[in-house]
mmCIF file of C-alpha atoms and ligand atoms in Angstrom:
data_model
loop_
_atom_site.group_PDB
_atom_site.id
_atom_site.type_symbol
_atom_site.label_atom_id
_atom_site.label_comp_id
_atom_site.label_asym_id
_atom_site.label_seq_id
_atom_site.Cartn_x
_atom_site.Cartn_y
_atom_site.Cartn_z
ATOM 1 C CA UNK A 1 -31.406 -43.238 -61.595
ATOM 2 C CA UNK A 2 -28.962 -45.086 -59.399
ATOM 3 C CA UNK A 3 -29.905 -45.216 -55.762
ATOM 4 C CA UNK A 4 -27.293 -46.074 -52.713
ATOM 5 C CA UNK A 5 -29.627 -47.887 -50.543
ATOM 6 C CA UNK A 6 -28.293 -47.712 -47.053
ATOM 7 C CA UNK A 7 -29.228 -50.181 -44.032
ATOM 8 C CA UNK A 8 -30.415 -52.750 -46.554
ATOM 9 C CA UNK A 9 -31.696 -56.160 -45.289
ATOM 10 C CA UNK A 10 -32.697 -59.239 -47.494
ATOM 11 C CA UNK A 11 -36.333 -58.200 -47.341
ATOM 12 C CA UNK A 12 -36.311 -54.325 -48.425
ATOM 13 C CA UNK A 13 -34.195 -56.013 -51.568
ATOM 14 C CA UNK A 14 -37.325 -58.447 -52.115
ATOM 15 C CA UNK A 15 -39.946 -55.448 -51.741
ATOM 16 C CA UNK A 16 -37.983 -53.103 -53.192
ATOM 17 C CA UNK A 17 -36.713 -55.171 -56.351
ATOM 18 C CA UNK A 18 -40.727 -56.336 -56.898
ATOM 19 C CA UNK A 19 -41.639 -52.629 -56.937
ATOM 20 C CA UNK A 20 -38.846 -51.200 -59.261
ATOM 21 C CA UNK A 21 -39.597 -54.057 -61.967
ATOM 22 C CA UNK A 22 -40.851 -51.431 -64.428
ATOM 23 C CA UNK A 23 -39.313 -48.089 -63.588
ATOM 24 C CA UNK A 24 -35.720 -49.874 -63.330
ATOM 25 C CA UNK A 25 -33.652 -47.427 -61.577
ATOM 26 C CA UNK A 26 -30.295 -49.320 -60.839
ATOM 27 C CA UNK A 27 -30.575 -50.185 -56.949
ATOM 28 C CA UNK A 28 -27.097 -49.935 -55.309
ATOM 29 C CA UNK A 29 -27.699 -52.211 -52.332
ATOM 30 C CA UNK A 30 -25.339 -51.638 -49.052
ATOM 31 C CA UNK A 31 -25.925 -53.296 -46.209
ATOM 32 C CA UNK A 32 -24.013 -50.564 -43.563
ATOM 33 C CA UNK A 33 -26.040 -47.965 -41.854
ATOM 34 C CA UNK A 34 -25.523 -43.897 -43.344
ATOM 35 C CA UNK A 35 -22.944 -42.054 -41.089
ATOM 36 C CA UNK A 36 -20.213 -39.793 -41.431
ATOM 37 C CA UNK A 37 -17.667 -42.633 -41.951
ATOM 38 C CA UNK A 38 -19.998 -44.769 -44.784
ATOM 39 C CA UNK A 39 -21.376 -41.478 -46.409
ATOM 40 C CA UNK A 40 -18.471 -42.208 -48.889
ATOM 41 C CA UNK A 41 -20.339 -45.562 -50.141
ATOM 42 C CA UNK A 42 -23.185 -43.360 -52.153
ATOM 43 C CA UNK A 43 -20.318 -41.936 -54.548
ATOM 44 C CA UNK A 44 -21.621 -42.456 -58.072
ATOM 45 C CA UNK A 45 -24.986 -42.440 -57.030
ATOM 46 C CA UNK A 46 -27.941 -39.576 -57.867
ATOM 47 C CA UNK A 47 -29.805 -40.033 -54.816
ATOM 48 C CA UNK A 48 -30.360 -42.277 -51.320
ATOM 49 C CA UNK A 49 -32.696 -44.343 -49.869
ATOM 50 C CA UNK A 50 -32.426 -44.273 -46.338
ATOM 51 C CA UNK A 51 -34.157 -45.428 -43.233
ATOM 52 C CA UNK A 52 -35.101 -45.317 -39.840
ATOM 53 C CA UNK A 53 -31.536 -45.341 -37.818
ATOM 54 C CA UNK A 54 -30.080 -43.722 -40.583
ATOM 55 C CA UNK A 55 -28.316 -40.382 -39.793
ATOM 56 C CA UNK A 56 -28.754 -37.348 -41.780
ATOM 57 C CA UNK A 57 -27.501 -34.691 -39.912
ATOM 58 C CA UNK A 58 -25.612 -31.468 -41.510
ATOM 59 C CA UNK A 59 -22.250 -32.768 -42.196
ATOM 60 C CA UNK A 60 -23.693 -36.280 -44.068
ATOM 61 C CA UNK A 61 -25.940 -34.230 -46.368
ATOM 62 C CA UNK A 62 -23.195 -32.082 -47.016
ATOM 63 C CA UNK A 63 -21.008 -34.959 -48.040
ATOM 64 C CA UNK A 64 -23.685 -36.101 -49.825
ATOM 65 C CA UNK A 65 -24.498 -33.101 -51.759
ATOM 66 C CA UNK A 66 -20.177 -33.230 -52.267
ATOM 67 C CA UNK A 67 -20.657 -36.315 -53.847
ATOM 68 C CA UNK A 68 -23.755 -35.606 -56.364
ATOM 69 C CA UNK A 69 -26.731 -36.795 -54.390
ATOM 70 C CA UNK A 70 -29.772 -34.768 -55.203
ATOM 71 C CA UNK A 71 -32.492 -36.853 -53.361
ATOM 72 C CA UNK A 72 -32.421 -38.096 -49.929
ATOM 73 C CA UNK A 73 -35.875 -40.396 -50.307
ATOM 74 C CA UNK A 74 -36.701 -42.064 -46.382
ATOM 75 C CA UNK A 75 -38.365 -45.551 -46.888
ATOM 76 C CA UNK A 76 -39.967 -44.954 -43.251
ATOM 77 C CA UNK A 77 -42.627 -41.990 -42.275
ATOM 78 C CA UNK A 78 -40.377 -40.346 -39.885
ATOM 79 C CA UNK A 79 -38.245 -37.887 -40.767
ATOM 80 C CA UNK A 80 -36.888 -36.514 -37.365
ATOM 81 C CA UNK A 81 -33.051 -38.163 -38.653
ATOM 82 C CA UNK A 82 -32.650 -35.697 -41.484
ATOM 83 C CA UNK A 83 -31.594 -31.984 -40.982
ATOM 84 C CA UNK A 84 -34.182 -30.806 -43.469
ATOM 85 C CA UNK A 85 -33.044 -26.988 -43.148
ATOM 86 C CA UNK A 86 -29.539 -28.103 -44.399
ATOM 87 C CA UNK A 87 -30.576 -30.389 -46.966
ATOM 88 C CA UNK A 88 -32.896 -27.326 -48.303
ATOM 89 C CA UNK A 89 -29.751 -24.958 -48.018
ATOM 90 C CA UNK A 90 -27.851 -28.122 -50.087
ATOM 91 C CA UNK A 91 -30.252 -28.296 -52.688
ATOM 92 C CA UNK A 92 -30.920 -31.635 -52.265
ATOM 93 C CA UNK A 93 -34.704 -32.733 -52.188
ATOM 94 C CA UNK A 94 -36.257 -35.187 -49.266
ATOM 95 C CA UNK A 95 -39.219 -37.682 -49.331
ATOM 96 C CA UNK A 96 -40.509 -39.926 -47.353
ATOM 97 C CA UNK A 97 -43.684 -42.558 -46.958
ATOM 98 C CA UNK A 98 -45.886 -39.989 -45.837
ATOM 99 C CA UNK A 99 -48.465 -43.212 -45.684
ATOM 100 C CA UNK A 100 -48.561 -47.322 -45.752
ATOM 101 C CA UNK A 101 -50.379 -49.655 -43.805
ATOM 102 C CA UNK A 102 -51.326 -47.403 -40.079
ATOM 103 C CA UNK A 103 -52.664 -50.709 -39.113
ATOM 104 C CA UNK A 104 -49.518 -52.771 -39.305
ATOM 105 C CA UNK A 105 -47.737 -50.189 -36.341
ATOM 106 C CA UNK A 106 -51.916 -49.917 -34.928
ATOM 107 C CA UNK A 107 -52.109 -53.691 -34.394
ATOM 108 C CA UNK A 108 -48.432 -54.190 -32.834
ATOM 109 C CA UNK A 109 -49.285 -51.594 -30.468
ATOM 110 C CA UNK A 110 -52.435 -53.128 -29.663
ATOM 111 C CA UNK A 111 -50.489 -56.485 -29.760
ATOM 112 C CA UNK A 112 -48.017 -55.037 -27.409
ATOM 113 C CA UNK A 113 -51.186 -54.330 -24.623
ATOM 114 C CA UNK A 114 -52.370 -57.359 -24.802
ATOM 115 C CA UNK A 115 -49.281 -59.364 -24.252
ATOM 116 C CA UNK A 116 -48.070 -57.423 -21.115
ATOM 117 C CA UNK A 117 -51.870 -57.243 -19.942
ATOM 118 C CA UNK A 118 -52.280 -60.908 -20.183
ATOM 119 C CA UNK A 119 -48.652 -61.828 -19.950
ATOM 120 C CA UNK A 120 -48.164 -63.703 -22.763
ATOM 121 C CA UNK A 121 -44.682 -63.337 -23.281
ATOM 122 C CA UNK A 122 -43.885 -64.634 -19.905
ATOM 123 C CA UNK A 123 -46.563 -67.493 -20.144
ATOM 124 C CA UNK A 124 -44.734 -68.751 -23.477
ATOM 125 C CA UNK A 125 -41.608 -69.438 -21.682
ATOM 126 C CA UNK A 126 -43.155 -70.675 -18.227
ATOM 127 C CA UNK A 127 -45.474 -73.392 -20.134
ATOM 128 C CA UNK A 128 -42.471 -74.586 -22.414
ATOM 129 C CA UNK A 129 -40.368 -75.365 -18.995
ATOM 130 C CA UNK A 130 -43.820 -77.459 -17.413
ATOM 131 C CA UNK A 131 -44.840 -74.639 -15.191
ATOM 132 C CA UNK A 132 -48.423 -74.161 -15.499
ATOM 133 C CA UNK A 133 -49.179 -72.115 -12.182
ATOM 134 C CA UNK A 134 -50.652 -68.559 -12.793
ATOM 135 C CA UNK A 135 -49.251 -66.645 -10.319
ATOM 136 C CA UNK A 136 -48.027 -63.332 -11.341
ATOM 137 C CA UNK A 137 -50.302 -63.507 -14.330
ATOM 138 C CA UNK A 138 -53.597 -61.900 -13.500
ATOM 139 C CA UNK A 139 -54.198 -59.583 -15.802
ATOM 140 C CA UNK A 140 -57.503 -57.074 -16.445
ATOM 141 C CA UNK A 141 -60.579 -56.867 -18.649
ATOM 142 C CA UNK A 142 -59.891 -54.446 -21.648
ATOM 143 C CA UNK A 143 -63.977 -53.452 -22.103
ATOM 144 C CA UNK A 144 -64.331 -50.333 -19.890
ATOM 145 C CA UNK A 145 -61.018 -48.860 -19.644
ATOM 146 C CA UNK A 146 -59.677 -46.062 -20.212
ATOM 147 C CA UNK A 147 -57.151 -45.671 -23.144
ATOM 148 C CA UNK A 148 -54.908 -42.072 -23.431
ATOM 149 C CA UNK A 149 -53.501 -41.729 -27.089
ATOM 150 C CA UNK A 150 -51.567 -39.217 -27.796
ATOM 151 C CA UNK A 151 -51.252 -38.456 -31.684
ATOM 152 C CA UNK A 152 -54.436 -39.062 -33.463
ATOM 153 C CA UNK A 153 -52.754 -38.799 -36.416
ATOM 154 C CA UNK A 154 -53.160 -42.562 -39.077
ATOM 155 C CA UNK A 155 -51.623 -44.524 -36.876
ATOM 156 C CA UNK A 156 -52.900 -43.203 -33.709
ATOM 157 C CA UNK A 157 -56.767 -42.756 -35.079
ATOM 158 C CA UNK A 158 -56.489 -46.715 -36.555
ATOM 159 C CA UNK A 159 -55.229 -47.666 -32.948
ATOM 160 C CA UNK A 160 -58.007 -45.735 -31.371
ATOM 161 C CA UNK A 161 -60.389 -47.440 -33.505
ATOM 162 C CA UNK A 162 -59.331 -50.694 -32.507
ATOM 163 C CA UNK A 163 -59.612 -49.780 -29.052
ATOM 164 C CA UNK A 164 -62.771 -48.969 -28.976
ATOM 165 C CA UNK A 165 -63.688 -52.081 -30.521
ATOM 166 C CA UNK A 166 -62.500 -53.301 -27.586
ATOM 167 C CA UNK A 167 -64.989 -51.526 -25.547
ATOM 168 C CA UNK A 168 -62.481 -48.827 -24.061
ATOM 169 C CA UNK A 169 -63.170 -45.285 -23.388
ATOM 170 C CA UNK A 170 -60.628 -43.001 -26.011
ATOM 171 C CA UNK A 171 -59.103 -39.356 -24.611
ATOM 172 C CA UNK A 172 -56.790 -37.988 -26.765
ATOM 173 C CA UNK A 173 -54.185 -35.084 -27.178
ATOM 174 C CA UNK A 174 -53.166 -34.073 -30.507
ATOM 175 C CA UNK A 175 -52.716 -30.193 -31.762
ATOM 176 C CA UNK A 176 -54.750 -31.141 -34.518
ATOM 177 C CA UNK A 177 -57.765 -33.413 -33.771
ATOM 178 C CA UNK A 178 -59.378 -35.553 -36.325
ATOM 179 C CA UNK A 179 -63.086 -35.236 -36.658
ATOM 180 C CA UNK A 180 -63.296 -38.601 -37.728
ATOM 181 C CA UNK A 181 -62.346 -40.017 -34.369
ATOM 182 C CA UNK A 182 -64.626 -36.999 -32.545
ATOM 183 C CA UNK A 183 -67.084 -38.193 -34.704
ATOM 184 C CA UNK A 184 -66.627 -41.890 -33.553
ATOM 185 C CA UNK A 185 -66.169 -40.682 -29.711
ATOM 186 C CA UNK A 186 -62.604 -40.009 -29.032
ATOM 187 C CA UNK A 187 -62.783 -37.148 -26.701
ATOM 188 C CA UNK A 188 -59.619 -34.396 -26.787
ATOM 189 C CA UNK A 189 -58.633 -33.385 -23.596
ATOM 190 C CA UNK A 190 -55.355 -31.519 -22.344
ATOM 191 C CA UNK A 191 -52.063 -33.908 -21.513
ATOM 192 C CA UNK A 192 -52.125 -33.821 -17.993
ATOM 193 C CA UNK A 193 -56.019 -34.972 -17.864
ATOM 194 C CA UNK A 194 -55.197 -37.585 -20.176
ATOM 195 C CA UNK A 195 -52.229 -38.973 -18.141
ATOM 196 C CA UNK A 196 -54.144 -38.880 -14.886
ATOM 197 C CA UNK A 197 -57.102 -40.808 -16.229
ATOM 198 C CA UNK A 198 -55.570 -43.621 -18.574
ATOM 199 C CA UNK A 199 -55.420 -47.137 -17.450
ATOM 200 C CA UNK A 200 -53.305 -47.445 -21.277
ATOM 201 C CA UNK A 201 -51.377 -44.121 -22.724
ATOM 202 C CA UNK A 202 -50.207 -45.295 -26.296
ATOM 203 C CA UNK A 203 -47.612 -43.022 -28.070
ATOM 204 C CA UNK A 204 -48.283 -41.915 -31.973
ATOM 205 C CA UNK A 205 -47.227 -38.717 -32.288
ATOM 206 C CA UNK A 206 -43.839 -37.665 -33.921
ATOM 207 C CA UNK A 207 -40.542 -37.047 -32.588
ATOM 208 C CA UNK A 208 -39.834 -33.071 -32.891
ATOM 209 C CA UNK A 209 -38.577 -30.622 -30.628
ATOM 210 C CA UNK A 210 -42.097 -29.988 -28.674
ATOM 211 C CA UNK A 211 -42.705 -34.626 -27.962
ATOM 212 C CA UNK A 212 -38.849 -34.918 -27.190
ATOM 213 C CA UNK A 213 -38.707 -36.612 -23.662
ATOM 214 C CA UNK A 214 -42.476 -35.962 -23.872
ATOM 215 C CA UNK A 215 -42.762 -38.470 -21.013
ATOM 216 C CA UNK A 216 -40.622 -37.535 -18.292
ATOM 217 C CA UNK A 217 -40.331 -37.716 -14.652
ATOM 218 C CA UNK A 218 -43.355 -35.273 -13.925
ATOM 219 C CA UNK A 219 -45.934 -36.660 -16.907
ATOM 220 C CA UNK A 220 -45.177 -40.027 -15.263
ATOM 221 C CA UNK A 221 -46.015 -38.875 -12.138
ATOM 222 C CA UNK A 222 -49.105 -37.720 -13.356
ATOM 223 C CA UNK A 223 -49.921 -41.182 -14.652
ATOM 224 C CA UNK A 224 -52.516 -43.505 -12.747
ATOM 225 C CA UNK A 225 -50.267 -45.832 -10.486
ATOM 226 C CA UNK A 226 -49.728 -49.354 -12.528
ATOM 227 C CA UNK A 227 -51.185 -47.259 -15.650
ATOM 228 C CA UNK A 228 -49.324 -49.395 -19.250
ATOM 229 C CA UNK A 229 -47.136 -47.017 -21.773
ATOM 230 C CA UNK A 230 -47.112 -48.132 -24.690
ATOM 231 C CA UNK A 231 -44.328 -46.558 -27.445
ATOM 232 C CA UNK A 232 -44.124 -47.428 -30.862
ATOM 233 C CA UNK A 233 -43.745 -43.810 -32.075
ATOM 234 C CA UNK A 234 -39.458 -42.453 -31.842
ATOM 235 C CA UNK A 235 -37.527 -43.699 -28.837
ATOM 236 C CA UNK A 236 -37.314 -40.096 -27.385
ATOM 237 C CA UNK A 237 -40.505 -39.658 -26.818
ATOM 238 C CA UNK A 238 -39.839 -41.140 -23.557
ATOM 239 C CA UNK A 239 -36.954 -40.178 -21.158
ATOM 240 C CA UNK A 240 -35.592 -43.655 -20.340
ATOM 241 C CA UNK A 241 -34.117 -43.316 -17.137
ATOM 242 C CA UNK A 242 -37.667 -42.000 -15.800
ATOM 243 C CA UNK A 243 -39.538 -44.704 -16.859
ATOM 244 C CA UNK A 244 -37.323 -47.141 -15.533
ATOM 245 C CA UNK A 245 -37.467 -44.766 -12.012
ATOM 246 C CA UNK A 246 -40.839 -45.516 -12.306
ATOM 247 C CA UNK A 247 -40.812 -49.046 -12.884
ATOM 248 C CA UNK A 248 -38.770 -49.469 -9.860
ATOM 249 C CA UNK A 249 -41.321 -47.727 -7.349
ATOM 250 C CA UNK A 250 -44.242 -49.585 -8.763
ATOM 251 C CA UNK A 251 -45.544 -46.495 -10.349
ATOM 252 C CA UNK A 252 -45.711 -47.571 -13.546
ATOM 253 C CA UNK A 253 -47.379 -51.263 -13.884
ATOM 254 C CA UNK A 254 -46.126 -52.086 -17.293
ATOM 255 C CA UNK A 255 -44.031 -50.957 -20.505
ATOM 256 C CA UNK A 256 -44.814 -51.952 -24.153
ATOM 257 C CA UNK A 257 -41.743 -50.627 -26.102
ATOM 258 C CA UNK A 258 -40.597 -51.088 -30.407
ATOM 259 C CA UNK A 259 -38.820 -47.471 -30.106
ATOM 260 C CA UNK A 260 -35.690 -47.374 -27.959
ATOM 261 C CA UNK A 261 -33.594 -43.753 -28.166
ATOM 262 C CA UNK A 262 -30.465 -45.826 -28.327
ATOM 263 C CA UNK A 263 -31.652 -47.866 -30.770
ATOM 264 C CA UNK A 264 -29.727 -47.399 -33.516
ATOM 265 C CA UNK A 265 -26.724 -49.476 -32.596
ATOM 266 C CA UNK A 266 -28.498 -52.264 -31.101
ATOM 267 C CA UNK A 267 -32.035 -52.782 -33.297
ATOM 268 C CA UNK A 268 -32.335 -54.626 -36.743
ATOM 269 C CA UNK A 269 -28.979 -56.655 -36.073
ATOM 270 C CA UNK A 270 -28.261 -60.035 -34.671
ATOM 271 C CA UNK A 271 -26.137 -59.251 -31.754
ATOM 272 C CA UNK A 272 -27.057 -62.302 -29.616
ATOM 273 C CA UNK A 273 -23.279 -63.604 -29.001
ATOM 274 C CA UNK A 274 -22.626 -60.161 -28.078
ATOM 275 C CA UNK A 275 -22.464 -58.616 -24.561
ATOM 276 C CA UNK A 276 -24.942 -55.157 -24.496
ATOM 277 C CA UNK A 277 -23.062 -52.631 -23.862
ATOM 278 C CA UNK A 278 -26.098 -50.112 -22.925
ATOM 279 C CA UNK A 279 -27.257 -50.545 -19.295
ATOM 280 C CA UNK A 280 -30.100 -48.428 -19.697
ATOM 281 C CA UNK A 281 -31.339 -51.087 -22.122
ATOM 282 C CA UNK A 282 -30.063 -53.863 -20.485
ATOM 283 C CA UNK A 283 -32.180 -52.964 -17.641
ATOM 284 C CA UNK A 284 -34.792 -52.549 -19.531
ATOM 285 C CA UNK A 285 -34.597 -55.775 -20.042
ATOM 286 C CA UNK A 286 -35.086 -57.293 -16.691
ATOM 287 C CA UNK A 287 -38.387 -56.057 -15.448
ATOM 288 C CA UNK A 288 -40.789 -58.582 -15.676
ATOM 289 C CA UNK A 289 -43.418 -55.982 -17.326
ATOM 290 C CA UNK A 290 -41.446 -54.605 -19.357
ATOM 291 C CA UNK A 291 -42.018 -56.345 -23.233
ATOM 292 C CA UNK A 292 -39.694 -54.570 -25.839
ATOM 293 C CA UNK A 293 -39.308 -55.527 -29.594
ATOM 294 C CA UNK A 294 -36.995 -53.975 -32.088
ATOM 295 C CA UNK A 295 -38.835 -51.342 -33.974
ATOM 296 C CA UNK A 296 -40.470 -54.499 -35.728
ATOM 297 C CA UNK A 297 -44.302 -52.294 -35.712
ATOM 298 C CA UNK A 298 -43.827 -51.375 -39.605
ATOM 299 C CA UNK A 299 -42.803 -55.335 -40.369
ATOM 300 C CA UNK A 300 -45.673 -56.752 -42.343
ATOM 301 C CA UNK A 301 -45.853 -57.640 -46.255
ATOM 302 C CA UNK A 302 -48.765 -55.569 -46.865
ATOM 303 C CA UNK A 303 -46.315 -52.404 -45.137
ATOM 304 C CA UNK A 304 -43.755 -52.864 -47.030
ATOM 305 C CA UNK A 305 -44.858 -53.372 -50.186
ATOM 306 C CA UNK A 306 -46.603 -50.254 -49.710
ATOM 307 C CA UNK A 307 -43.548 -48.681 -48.503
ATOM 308 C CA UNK A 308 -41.286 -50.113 -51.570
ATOM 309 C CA UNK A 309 -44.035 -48.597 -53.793
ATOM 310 C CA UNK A 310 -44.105 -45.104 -52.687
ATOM 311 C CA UNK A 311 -40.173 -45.316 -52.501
ATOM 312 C CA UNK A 312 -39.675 -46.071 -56.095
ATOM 313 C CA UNK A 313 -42.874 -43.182 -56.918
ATOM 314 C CA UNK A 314 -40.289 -40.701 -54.850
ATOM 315 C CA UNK A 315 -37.343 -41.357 -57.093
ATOM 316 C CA UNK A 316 -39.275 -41.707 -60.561
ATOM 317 C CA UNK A 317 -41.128 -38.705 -59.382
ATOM 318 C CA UNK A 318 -37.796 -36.598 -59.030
ATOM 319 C CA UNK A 319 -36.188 -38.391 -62.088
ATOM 320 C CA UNK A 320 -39.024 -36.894 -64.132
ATOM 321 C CA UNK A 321 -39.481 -33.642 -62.827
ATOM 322 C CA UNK A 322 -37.349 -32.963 -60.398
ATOM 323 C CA UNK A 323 -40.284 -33.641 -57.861
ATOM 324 C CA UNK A 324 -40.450 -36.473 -55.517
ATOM 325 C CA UNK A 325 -44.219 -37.315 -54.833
ATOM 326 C CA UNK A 326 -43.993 -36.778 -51.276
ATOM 327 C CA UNK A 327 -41.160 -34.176 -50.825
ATOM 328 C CA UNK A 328 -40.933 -32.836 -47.433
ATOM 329 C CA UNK A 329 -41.324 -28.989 -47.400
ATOM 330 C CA UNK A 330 -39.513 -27.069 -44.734
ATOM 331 C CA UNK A 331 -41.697 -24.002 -45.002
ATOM 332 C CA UNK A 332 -45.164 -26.504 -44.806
ATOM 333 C CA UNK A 333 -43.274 -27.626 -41.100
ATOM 334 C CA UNK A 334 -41.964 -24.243 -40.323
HETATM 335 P P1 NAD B 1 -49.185 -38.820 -38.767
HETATM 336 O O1 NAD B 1 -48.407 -37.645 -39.247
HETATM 337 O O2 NAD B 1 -50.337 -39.308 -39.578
HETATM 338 O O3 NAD B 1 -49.754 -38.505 -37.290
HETATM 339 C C1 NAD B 1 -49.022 -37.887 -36.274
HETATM 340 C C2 NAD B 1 -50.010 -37.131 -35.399
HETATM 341 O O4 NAD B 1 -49.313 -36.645 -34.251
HETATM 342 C C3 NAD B 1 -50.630 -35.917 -36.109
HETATM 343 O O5 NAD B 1 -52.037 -35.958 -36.010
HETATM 344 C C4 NAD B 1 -50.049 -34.727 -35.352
HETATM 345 O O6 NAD B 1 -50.936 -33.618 -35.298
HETATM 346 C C5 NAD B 1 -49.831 -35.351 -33.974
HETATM 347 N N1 NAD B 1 -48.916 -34.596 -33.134
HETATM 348 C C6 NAD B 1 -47.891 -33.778 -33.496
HETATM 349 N N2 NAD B 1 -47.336 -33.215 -32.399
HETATM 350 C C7 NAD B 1 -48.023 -33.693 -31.328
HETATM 351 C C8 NAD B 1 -47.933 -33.463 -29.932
HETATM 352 N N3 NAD B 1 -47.030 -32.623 -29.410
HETATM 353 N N4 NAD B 1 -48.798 -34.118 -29.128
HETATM 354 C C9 NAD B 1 -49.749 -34.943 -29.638
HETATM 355 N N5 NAD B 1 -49.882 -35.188 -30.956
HETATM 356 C C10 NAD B 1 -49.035 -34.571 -31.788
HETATM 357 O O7 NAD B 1 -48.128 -39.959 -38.509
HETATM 358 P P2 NAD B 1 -48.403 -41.534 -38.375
HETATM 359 O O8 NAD B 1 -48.305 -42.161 -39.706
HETATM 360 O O9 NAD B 1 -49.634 -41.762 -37.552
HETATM 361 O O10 NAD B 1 -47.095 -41.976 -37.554
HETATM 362 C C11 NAD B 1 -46.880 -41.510 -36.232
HETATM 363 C C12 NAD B 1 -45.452 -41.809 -35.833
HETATM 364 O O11 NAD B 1 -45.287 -43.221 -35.701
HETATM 365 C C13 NAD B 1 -44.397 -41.411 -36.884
HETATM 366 O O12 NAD B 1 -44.037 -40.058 -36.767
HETATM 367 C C14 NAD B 1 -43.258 -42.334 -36.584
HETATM 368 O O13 NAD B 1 -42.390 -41.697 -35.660
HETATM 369 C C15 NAD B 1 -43.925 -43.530 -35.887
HETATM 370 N N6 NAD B 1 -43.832 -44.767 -36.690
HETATM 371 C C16 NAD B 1 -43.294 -45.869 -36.120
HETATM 372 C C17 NAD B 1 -43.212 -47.055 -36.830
HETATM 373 C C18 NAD B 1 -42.669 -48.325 -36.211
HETATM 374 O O14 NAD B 1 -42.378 -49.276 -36.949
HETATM 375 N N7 NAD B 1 -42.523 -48.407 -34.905
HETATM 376 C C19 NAD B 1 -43.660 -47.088 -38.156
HETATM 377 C C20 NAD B 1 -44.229 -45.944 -38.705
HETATM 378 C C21 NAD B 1 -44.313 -44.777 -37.968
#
């Protein structure tokens, strides 16, 4: 099957190439993001392979559908870019990873913690200029706390685990808890006692309409004062221009961000002779406890060969049958 594969970097070539060696559908590689004005560029093909910052939105699927594509099939987990009510009305199937490594975005969020706990990322840059004072640097010990995560779901239950580990007391909110973490002593409790009891809240839940801006002004006033947010779920989790309120009355002590909303024209390029033009970012940028990386969670080998693997089962899957593996079914979400 031939496959327009938008928002392609060197590496999802590499992965992707290694895990289509014996299915050979004919990869159409193109490095520009899917939008209205590049929706043209998967003319010819059968389906698309999209990803993260990809849009997906009524008009591009009907494009799509205008120029042949049948499958839409997401190399991410999220699927909150892709109007799945149109694409159902279009006839055109969508899959996604469902599931690859939890513990590559797990470990990055526990990765982000302990770097603005124990400052790391300003400690890199003050010993590399010969400034060894540690002022500013004290940081707290992680056995005994309290840690809020929100989303139990693979991700969230393989961060929780790791937590505890740690020696941290787990509340969670999730409309469906897991009795695996119950069972290993994760206690579900309603959002607002969560917020006002975490020392950590780490995000893993979605993006839909009910977690959109899930974090606004009041749940951050409901937060502990100099609590840590961490998000490596969907940018929008989090109203931006809250959390930075709160960052500039102290409320909030630090900010572990991989998910921006904005993010789609700023992460996974090299814009570093370029001026930002976003000044919510770019203030983002200048709190001292603030440590953001660009939706980089998902970025280990072991993720995406898993990811590359389940991508090519999609489009086999639908070349076959007519069924992707792991189609997304409106009426299972409705
Ligand atoms: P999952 O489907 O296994 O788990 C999501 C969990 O969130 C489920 O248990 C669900 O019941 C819960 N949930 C739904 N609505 C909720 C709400 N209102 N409040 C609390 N919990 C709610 O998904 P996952 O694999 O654990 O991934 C979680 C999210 O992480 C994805 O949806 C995606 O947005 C994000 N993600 C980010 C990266 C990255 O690189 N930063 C990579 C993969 C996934």
């Amino acid at each position: 099957m031939r496959v327009a594969v938008f928002s392609t970097k060197p590496y999802d070539r590499h992965f992707l190439d290694a895990a289509n060696t014996s299915d050979c559908h004919e990869l159409a590689y193109l490095e520009p993001r899917l939008t209205r004005e590049t929706a043209a560029l998967a003319d010819g093909a059968t389906a698309v392979c999209a990803f993260v910052n990809d849009a997906l939105p009524v008009d591009v699927l009907r494009a799509l559908a205008g120029w042949g594509i049948r499958l839409v099939a997401l190399r991410c987990t999220g699927f909150n870019n892709v109007d799945l009510v149109a694409a159902r009305k279009l006839g055109i199937t969508v899959a996604r990873v469902p599931e690859y490594s939890p513990h590559a975005v797990a470990e990055h969020a526990v990765a982000l913690v302990l770097a603005l706990n124990r400052n790391i990322h300003r400690a890199y840059a003050r010993v590399r200029e010969g400034n060894f004072a540690l002022e500013g640097f004290l940081g707290f010990d992680m056995t005994g706390r309290t840690v809020g995560v929100i989303g139990t779901g693979r991700i969230g239950a393989t961060f929780a685990r790791i937590l505890a580990g740690f020696g941290c007391t787990i509340l969670a909110v999730d409309p469906a808890p897991d009795p695996a973490c119950i069972a290993a002593g994760v206690r579900y409790v309603e959002l607002s006692d969560l917020l006002a009891s975490a020392d950590i809240v780490s995000l893993h839940c979605p993006l839909t309409p009910a977690t959109r801006h899930l974090i606004d002004q009041a749940a951050l006033a409901r937060m502990r004062r100099g609590a840590m947010l961490i998000n490596t779920s969907r940018g929008a989790v989090i109203d931006t221009p809250a959390v930075i309120a709160a960052l500039k009355a102290g409320h909030l002590g630090h900010l572990g961000l991989d998910v921006y909303e904005e993010e789609a024209d700023l992460f996974f390029e090299d814009l570093s002779d370029k001026v930002i033009q976003d000044d919510v970012f770019a203030r983002l940028l200048s709190f001292p406890n603030v440590l953001v990386t660009g939706h980089q969670a998902f970025f280990t080998a072991d993720a995406l060969h898993g990811i590359a693997g389940t991508t090519i089962a999609n489009i086999t899957g639908f070349e076959r049958d007519g069924r992707a593996v792991h189609e997304i079914s409106v009426e299972k979400l409705a």
